[in-house]
Tab-separated table of C-alpha atoms in Angstrom:
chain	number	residue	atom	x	y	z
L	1	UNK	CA	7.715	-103.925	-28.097
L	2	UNK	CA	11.155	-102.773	-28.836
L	3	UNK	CA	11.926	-106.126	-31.045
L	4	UNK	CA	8.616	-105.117	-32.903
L	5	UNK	CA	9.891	-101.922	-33.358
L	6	UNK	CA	12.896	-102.734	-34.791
L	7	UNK	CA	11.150	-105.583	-37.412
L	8	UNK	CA	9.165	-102.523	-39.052
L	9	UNK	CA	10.884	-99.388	-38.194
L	10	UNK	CA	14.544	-98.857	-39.821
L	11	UNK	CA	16.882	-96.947	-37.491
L	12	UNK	CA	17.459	-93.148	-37.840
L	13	UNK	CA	20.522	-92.571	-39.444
L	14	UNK	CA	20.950	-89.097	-37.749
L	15	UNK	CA	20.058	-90.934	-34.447
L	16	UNK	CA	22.895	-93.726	-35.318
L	17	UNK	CA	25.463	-91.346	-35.877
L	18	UNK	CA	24.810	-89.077	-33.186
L	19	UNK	CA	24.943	-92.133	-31.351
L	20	UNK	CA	28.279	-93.472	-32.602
L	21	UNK	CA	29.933	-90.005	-32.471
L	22	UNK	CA	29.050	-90.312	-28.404
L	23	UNK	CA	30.812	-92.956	-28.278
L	24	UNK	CA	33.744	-91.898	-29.846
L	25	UNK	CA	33.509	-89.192	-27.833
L	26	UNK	CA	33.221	-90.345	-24.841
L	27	UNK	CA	36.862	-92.783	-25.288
L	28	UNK	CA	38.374	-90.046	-26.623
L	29	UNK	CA	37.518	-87.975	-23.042
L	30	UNK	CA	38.640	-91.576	-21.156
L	31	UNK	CA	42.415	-91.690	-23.271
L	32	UNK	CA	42.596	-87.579	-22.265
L	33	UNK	CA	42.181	-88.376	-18.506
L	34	UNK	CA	44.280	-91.411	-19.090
L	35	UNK	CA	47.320	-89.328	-20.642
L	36	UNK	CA	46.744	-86.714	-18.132
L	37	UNK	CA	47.390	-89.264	-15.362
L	38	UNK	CA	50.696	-90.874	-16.931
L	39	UNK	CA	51.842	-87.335	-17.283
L	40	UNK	CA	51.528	-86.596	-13.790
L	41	UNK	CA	52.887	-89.905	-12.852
L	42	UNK	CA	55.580	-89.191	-15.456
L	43	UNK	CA	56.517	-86.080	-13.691
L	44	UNK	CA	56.714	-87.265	-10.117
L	45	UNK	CA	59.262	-90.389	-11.470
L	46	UNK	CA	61.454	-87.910	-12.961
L	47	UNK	CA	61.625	-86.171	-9.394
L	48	UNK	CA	62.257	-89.183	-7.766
L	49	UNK	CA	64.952	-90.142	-9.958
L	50	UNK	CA	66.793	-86.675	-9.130
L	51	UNK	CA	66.002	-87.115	-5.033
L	52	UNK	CA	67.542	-90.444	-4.908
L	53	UNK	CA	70.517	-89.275	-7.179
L	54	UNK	CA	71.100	-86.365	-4.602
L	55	UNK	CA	71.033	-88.233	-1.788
L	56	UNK	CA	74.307	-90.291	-2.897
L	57	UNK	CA	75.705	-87.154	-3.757
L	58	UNK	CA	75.202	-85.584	-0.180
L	59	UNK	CA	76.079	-89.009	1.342
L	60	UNK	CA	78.472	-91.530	-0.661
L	61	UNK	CA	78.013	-94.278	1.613
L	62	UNK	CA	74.205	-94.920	0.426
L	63	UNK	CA	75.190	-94.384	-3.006
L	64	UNK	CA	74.716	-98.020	-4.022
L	65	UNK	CA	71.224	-97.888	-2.830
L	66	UNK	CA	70.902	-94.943	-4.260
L	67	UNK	CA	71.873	-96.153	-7.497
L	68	UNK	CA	69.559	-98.937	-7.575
L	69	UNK	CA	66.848	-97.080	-6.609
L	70	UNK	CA	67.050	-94.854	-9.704
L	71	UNK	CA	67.285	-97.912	-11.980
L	72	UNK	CA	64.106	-98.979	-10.760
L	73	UNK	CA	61.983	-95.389	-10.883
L	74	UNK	CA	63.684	-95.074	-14.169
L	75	UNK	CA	62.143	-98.343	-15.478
L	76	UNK	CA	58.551	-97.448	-13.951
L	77	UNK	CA	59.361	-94.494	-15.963
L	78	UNK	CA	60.217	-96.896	-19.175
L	79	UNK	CA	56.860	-98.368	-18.839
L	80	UNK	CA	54.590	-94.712	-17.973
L	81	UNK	CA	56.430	-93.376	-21.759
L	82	UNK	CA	55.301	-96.674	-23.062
L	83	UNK	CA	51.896	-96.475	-22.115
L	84	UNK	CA	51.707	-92.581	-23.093
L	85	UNK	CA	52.723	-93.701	-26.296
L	86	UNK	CA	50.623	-96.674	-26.621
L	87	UNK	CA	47.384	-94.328	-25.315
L	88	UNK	CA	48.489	-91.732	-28.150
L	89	UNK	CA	48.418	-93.675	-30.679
L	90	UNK	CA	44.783	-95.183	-29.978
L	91	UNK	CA	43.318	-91.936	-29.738
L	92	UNK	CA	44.901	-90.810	-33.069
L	93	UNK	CA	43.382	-93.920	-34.330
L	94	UNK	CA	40.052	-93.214	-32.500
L	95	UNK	CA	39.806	-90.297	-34.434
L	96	UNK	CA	40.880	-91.427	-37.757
L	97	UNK	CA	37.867	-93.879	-37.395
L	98	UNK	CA	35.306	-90.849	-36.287
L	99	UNK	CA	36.221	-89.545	-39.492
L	100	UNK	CA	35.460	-92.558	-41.301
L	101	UNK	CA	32.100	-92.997	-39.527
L	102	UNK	CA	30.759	-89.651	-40.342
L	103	UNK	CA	32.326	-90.119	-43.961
L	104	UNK	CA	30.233	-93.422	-43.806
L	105	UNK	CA	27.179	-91.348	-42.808
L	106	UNK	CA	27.336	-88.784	-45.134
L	107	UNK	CA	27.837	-91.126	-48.393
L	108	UNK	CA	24.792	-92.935	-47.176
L	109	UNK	CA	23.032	-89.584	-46.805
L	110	UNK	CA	23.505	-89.479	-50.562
L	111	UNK	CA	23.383	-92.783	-51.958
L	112	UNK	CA	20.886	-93.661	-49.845
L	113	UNK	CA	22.872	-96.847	-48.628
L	114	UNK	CA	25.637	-98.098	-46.651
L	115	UNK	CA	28.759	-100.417	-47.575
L	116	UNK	CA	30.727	-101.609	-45.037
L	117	UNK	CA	33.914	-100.308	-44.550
L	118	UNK	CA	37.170	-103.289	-43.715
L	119	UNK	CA	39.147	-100.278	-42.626
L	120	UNK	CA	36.869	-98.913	-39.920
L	121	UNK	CA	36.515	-103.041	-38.888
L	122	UNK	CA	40.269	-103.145	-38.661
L	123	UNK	CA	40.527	-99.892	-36.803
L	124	UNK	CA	37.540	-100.685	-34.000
L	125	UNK	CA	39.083	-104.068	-34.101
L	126	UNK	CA	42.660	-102.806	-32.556
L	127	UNK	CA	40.814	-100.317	-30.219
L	128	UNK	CA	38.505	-102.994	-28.850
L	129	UNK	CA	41.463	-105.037	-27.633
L	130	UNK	CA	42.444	-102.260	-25.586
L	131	UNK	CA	41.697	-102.980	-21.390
L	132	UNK	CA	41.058	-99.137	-21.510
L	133	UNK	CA	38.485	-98.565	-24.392
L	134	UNK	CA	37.068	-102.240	-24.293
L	135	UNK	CA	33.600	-101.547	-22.530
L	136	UNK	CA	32.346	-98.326	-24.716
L	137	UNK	CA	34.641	-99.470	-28.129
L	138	UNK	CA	31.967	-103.023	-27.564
L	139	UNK	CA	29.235	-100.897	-27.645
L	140	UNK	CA	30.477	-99.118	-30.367
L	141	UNK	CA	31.029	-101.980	-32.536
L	142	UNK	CA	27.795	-103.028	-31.847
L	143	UNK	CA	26.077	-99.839	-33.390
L	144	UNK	CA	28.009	-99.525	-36.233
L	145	UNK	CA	26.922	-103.220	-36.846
L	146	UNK	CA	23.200	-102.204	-36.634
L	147	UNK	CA	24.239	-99.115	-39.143
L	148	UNK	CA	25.828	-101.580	-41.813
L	149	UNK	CA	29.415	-100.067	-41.063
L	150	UNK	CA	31.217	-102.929	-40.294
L	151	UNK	CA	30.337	-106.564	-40.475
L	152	UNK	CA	30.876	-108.539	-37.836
L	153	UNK	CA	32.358	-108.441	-33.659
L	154	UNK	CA	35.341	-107.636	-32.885
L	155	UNK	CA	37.954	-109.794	-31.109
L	156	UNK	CA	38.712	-110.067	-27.465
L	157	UNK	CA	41.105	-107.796	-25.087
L	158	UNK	CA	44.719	-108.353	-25.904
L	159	UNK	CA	46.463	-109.092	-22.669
L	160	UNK	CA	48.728	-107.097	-21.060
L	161	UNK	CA	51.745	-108.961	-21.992
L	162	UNK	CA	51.161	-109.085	-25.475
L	163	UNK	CA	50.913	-105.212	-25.229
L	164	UNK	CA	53.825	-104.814	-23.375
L	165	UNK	CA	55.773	-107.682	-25.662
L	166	UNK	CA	59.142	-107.049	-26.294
L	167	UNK	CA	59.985	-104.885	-23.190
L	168	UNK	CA	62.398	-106.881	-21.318
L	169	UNK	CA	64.799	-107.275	-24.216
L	170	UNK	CA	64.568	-103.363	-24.649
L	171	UNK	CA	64.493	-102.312	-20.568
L	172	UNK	CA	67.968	-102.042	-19.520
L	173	UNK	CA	69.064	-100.375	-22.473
L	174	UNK	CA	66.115	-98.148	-22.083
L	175	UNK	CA	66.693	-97.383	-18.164
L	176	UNK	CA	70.264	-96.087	-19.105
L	177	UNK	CA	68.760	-94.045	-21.492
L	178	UNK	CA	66.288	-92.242	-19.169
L	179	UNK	CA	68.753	-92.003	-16.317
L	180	UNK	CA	71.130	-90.208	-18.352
L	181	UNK	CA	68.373	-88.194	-19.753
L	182	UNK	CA	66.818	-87.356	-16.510
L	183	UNK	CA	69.969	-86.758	-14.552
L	184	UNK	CA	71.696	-84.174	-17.289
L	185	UNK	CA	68.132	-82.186	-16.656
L	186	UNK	CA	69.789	-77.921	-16.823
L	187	UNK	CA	69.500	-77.303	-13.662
L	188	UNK	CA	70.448	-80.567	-11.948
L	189	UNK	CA	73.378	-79.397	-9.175
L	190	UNK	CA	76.461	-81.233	-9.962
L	191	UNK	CA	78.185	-83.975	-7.550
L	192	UNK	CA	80.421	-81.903	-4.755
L	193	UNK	CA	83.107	-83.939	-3.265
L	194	UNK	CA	82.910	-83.601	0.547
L	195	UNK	CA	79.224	-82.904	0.707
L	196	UNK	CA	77.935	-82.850	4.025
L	197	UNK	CA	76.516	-86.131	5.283
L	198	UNK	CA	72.820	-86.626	5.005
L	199	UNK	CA	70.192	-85.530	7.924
L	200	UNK	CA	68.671	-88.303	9.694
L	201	UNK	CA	65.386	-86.873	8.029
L	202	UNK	CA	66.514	-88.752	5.114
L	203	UNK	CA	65.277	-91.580	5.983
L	204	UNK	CA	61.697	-90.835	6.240
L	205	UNK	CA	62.134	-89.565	2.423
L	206	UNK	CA	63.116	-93.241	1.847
L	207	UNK	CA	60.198	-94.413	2.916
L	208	UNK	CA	57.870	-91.628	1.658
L	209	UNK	CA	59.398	-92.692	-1.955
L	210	UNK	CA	58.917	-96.814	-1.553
L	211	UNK	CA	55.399	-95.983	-0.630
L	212	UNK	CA	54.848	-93.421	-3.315
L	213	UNK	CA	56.321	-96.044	-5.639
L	214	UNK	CA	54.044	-98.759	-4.250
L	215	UNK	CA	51.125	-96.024	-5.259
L	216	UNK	CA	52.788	-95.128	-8.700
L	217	UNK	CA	52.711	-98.976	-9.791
L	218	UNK	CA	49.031	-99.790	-8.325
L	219	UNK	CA	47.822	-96.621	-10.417
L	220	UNK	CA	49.818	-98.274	-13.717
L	221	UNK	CA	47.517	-101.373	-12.711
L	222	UNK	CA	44.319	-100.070	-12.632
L	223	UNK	CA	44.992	-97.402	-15.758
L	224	UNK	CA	45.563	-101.247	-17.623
L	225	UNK	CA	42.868	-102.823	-15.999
């Protein structure tokens, strides 16, 4: 019936671009909650930059571990900005091609037709690679197909390491940036010479922070996935 439907009735275009707008919508809402998340994770890094920092000021014979376990919340860190800045610049994207769309819509409105449009193509085309947009951007590229929009599908997801190419030649250099960054914070209490040795408490904040970091890295996996 629906196939029949579609052979002598032409789509609405109001119903096509309410549709579309949705859609846009809807990743827009999925790259908010997505910031929102690296934020938060981006806040609790910093912190546990400063607590391990502390600790080899309170107690110089952990310092080393100390030290290394800075670099390596500091490069989680590295990769949480990364992602906050990939994410950003999708959804400005995202929203350069909503205006496009409705700018589609409306010319059609009076011309009475559609052409299709190689920028909004390229644009969906980028988002559509992305792991986080790839189900509803599909979808979208699939209605803006039956609306004359854009011409053809869009290619497949682009793999995590081509999105996070480059990184390793960048990290280190990166890591010293954050950590000196993160440990000039105002506020930050200086290193006192004589401090008082750590509390055997300590070590239960050791572990608290491994785990938390094991948590940190698994939510980095499934924000990608």
């Amino acid at each position: 019936m629906e196939s029949l439907k579609a052979i002598f009735w032409k789509p609405d275009p109001a119903a096509q671009m309410r549709k579309c707008n949705q859609l846009l919508r809807s990743n827009a809402r999925t790259l908010d909650r997505d910031i929102m998340r690296l934020k938060q994770l981006e806040n609790k890094t910093r912190q546990y930059i400063i607590s391990a920092s502390k600790r080899a000021e309170r107690n110089p014979s952990q310092a080393k571990q100390a030290a290394a376990e800075t670099r390596t919340f500091a490069r989680e860190l590295v990769r949480v900005r990364k992602q906050v800045a990939r994410i950003t610049t999708s959804k400005a994207q995202l929203q350069s091609v909503q205006m496009q769309v409705n700018e589609a819509f409306s010319v059609r409105k009076i011309e009475g037709s559609l052409k299709s449009s190689t920028g909004i193509m390229k644009d969906v085309n980028s988002l559509v690679r992305l792991p986080e947009l790839t189900g509803r951007m599909r979808e979208l590229s699939q209605e803006l197909m039956k609306a004359g929009i854009i011409e053809e599908m869009v290619a497949d997801v682009l793999p995590d390491e081509d999105l996070m190419e480059g990184e390793d030649e960048e990290a280190e250099t990166e890591v010293d940036k954050v950590l000196g960054e993160v440990l000039k914070t105002p506020g930050l209490p200086e290193a006192k010479v004589g401090a008082e040795p750590v509390e055997p408490v300590e070590e239960a904040v050791d572990e608290d922070q491994e785990a938390s970091l094991e948590q940190m890295r698994g939510r980095l996996e499934a924000l990608k996935s």
